Short mmCIF file of N, CA and C in Angstrom, two decimals:
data_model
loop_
_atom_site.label_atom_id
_atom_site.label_comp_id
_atom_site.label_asym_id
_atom_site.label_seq_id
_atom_site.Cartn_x
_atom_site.Cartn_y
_atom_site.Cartn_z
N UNK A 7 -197.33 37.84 46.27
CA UNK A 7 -197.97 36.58 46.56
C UNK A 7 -197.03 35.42 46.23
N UNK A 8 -196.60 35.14 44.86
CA UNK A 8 -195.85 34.36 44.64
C UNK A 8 -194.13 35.06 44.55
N UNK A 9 -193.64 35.37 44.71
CA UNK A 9 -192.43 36.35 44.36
C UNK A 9 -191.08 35.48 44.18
N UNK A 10 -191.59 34.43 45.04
CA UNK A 10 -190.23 33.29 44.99
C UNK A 10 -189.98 32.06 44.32
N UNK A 11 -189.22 31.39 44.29
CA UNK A 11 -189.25 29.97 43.96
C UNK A 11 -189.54 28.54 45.04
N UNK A 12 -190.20 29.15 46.24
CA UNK A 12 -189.84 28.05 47.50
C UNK A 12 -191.15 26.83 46.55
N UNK A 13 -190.73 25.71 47.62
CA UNK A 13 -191.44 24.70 47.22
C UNK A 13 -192.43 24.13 47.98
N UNK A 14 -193.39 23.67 46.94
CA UNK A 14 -194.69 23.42 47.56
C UNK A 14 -194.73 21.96 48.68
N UNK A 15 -194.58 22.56 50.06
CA UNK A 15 -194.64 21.42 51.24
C UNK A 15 -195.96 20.41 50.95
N UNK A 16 -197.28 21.41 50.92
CA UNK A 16 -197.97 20.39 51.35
C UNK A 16 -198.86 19.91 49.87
N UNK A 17 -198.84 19.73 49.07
CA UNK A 17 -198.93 18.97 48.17
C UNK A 17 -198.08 17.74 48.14
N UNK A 18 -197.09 17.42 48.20
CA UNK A 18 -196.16 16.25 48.82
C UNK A 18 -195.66 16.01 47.49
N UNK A 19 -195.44 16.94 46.43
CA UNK A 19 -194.55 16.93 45.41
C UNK A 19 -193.36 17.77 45.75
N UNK A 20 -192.32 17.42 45.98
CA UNK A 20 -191.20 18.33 46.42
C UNK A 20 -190.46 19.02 44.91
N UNK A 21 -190.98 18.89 43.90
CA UNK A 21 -190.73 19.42 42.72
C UNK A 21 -191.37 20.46 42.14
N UNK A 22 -192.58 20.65 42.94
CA UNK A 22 -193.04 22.15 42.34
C UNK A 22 -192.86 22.98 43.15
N UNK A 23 -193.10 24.48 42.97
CA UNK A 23 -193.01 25.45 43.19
C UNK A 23 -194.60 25.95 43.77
N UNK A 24 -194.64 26.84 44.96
CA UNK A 24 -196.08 27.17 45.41
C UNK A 24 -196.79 27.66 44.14
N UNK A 25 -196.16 28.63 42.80
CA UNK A 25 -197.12 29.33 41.71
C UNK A 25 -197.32 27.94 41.13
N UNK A 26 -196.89 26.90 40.88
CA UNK A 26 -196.96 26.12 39.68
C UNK A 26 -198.10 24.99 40.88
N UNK A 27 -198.24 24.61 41.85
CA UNK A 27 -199.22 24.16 42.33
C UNK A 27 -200.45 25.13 42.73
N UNK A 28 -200.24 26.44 43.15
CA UNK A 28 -201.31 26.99 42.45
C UNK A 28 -202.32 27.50 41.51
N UNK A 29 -201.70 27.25 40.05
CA UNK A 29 -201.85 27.41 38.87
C UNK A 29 -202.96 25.89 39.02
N UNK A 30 -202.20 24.76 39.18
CA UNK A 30 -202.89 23.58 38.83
C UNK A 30 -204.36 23.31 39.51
N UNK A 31 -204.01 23.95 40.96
CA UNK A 31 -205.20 24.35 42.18
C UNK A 31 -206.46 24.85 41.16
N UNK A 32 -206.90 26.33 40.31
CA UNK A 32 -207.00 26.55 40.35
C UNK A 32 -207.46 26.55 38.31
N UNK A 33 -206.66 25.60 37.94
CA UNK A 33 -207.19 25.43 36.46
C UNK A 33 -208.28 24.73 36.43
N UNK A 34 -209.01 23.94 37.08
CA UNK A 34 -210.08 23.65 36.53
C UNK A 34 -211.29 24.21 36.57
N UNK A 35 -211.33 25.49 36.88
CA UNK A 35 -212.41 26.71 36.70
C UNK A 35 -212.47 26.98 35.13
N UNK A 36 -211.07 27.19 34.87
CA UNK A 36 -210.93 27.51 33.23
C UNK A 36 -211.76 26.22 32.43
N UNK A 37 -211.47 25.72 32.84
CA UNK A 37 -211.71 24.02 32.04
C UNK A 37 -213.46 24.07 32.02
N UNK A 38 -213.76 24.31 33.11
CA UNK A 38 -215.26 24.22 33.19
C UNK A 38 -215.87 25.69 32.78
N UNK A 39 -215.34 26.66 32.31
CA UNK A 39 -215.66 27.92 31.42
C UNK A 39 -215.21 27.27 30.35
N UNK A 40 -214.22 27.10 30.04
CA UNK A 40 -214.21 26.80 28.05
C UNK A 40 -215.35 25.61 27.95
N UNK A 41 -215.92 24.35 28.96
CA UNK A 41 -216.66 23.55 28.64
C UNK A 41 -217.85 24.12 28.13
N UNK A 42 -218.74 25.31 29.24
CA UNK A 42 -219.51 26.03 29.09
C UNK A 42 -219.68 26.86 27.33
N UNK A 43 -218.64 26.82 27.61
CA UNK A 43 -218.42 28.12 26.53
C UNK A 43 -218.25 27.40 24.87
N UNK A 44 -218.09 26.43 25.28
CA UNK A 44 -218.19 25.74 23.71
C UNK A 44 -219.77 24.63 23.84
N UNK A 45 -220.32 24.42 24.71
CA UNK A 45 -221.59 24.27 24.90
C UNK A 45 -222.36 25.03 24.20
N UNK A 46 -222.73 26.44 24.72
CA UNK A 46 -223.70 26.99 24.48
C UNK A 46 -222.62 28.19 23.22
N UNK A 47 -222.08 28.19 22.52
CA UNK A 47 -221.22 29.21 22.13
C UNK A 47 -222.00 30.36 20.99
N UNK A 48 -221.45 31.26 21.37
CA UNK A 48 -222.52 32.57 20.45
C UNK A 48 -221.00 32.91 19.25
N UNK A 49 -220.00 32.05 19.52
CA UNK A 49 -219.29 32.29 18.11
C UNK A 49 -219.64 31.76 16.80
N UNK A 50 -218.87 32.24 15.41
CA UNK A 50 -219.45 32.25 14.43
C UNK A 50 -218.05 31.86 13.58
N UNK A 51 -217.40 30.90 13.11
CA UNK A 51 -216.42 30.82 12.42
C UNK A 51 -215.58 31.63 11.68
N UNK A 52 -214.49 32.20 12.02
CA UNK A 52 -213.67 33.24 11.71
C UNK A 52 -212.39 33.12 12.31
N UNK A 53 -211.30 33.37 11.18
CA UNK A 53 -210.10 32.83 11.47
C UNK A 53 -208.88 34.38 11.52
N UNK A 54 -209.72 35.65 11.25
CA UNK A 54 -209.33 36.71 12.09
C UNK A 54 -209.26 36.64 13.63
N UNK A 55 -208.24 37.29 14.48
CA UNK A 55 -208.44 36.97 15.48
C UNK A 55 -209.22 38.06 16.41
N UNK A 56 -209.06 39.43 15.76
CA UNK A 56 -210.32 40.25 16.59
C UNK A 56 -211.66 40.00 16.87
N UNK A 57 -211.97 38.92 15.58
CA UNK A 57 -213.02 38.41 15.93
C UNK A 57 -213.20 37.08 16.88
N UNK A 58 -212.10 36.36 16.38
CA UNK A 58 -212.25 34.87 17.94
C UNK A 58 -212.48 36.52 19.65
N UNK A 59 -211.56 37.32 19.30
CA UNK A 59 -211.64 37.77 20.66
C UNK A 59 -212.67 38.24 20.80
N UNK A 60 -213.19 38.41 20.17
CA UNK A 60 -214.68 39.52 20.39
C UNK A 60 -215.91 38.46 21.09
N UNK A 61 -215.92 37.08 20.02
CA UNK A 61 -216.80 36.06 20.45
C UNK A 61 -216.38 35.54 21.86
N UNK A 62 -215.09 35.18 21.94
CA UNK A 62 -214.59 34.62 23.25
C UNK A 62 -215.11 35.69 24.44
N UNK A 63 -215.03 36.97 24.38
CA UNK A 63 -215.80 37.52 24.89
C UNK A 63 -216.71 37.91 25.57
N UNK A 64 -217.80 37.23 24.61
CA UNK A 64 -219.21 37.51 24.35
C UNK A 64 -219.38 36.12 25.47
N UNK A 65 -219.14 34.82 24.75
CA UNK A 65 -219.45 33.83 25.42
C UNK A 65 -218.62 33.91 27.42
N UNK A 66 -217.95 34.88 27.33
CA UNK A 66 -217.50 34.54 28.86
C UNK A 66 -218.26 35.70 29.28
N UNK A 67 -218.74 36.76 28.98
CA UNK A 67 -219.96 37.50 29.48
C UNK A 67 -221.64 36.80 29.01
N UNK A 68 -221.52 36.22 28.81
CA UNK A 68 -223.08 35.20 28.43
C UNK A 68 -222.99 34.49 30.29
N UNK A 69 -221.68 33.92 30.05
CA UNK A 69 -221.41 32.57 31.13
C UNK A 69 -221.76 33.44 32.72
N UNK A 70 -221.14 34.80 32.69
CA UNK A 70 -220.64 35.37 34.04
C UNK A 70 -222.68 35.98 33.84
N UNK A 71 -223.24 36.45 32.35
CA UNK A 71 -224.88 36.97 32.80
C UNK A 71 -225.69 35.94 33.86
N UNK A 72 -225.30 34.82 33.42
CA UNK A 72 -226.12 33.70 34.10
C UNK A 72 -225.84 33.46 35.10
N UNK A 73 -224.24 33.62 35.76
CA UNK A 73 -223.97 33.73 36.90
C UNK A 73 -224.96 34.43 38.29
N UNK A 74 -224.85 35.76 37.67
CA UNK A 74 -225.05 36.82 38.14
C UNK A 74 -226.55 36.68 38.44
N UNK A 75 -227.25 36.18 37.47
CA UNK A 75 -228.51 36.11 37.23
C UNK A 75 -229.23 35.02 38.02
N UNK A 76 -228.48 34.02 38.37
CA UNK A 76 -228.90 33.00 39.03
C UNK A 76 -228.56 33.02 40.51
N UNK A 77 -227.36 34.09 41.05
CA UNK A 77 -226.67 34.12 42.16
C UNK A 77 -227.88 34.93 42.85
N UNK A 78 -228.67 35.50 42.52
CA UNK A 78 -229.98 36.61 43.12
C UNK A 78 -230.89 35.63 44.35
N UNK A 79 -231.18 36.11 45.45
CA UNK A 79 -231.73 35.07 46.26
C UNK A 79 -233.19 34.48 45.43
N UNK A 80 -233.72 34.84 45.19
CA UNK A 80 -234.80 34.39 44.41
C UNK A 80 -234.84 34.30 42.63
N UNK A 81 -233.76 33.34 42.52
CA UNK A 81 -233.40 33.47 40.90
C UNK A 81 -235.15 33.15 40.08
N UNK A 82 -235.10 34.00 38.63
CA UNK A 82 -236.13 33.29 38.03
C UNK A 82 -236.06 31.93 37.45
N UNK A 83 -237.44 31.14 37.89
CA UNK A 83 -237.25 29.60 36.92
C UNK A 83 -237.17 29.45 35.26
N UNK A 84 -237.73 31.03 35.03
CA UNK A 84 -237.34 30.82 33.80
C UNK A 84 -236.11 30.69 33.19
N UNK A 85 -235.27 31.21 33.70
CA UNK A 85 -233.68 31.59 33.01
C UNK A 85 -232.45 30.00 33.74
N UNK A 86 -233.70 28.87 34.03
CA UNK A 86 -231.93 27.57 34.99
C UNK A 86 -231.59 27.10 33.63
N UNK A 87 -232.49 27.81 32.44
CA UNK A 87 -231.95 27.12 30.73
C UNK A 87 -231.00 27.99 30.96
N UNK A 88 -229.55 27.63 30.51
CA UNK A 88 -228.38 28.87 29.80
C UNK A 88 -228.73 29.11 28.56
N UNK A 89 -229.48 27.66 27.97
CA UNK A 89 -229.77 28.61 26.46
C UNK A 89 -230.91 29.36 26.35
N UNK A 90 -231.62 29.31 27.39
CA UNK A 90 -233.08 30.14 27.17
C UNK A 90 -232.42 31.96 27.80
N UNK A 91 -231.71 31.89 28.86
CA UNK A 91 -231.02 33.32 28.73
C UNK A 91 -230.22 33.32 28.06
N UNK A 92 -228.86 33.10 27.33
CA UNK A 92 -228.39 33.63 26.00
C UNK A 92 -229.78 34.03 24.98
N UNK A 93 -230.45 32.96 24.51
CA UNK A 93 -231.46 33.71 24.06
C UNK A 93 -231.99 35.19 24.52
N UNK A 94 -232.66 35.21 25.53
CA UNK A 94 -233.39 36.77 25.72
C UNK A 94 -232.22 37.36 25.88
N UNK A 95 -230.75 37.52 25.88
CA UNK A 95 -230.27 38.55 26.13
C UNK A 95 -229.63 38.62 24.63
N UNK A 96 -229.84 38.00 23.42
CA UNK A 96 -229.48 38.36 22.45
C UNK A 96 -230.74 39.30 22.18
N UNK A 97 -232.41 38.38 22.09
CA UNK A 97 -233.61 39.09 21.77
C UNK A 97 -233.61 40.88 22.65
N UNK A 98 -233.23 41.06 23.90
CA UNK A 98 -232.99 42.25 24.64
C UNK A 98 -231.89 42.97 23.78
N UNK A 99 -231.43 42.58 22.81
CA UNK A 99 -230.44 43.67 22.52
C UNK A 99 -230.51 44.00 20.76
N UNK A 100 -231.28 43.22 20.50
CA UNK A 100 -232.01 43.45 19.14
C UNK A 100 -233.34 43.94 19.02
N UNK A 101 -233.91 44.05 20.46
CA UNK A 101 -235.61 44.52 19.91
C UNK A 101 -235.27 45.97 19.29
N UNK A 102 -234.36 46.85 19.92
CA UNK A 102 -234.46 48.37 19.33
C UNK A 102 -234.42 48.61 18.13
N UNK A 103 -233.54 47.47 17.55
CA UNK A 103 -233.23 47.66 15.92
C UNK A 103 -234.21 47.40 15.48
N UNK A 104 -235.08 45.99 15.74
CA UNK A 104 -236.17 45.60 15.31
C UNK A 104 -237.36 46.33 14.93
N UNK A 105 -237.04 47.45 15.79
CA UNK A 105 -238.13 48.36 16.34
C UNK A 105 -238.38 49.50 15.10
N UNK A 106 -236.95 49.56 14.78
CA UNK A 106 -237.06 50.80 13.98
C UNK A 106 -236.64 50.35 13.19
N UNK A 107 -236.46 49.08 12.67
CA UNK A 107 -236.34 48.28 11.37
C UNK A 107 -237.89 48.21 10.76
N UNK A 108 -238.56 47.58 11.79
CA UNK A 108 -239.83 48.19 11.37
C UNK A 108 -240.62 48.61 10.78
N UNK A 109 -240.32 49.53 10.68
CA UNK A 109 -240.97 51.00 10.82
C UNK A 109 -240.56 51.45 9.33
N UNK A 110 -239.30 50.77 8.80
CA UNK A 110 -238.58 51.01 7.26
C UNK A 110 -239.91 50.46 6.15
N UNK A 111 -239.93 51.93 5.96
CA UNK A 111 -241.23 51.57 4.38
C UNK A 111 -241.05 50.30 3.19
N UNK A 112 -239.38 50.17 3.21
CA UNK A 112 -238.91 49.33 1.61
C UNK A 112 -239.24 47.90 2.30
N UNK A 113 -239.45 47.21 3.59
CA UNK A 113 -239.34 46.21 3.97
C UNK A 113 -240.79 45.20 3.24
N UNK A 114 -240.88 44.64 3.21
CA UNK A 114 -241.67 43.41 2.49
C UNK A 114 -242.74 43.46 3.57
N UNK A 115 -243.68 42.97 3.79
CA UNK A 115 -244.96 42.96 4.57
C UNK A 115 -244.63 41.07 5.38
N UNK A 116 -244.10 40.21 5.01
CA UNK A 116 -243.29 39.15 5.32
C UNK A 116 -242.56 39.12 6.34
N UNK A 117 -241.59 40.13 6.30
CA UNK A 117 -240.52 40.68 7.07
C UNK A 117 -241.12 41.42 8.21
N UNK A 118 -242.11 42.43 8.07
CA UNK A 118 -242.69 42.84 8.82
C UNK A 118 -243.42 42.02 10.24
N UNK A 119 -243.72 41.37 9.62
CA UNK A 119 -244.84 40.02 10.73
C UNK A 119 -243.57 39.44 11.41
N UNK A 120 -242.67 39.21 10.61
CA UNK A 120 -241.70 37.84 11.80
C UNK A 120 -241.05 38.97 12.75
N UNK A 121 -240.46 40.46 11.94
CA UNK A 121 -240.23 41.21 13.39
C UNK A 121 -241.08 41.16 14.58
N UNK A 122 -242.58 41.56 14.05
CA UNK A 122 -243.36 41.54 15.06
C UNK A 122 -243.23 40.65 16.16
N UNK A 123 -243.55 39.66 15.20
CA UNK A 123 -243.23 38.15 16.27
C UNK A 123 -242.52 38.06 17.57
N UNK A 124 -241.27 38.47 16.64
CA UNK A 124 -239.97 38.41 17.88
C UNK A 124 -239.93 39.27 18.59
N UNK A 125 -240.28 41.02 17.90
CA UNK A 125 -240.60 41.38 19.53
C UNK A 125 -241.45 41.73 20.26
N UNK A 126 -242.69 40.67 19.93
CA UNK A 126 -243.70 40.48 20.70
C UNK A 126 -243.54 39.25 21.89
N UNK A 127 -242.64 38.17 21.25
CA UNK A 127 -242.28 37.31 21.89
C UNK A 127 -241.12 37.76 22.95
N UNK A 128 -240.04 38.89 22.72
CA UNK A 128 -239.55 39.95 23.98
C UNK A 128 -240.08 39.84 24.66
N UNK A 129 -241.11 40.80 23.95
CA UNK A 129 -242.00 41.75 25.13
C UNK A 129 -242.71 40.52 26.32
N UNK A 130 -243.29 39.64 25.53
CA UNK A 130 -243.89 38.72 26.56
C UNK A 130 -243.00 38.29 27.43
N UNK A 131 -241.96 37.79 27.57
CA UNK A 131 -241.14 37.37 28.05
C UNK A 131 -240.42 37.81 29.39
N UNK A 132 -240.26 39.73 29.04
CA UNK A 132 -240.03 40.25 30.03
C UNK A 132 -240.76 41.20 31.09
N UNK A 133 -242.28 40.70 30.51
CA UNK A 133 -243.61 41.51 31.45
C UNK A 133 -244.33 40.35 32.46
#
């Protein structure tokens, strides 16, 4: 695609190169994902970097769920919040634990009710 150095005609900069005006073409997708992505961000302060990568991650599969989720011909009205789906797809991936967190005898009767809560508030959510 790019293999050469020729120069970019029709931009009317005779100083770049077709990769280096396509690069510029084509950065402000990035710009408007990191905007997104520090908007709504599911990272957690940590100056390891397996973990920035893990969150960076997370938040560019949050960004691409909603994509996906909204690209459907009949998107739901519930989910045009990004933070109301980051929400259910964190609550969708914690009810199981919840479930059988539960269910743990040593837990406080306190603890018990707010699980409920939340995944009763799931459950409603996705019936």
């Amino acid at each position: 695609m790019h293999n050469d150095d020729t120069i970019d005609e029709e931009k009317g900069d005779a100083k770049k190169t077709e990769l280096i005006s396509f690069y510029y073409c084509k950065k402000g997708a990035v710009d408007v994902v990191d905007d997104m992505a520090a908007h709504y961000s599911t990272a957690r302060k940590k100056n390891r970097w397996p973990f920035v990568t893990f969150y960076s991650i997370r938040n560019v599969a949050a960004i691409n769920a909603g994509i996906v989720l909204l690209s459907h011909k009949n998107p739901p009205n519930v989910y045009r919040s990004r933070r109301r789906s980051i929400k259910d797809i964190a609550f969708s991936l914690i009810s199981d634990y919840a479930n059988k967190r539960m269910n743990n005898p040593s837990l406080t009767h306190e603890l018990r009710v707010e699980i409920e809560k939340i995944v009763a508030l799931t459950l409603r959510n996705y019936q």
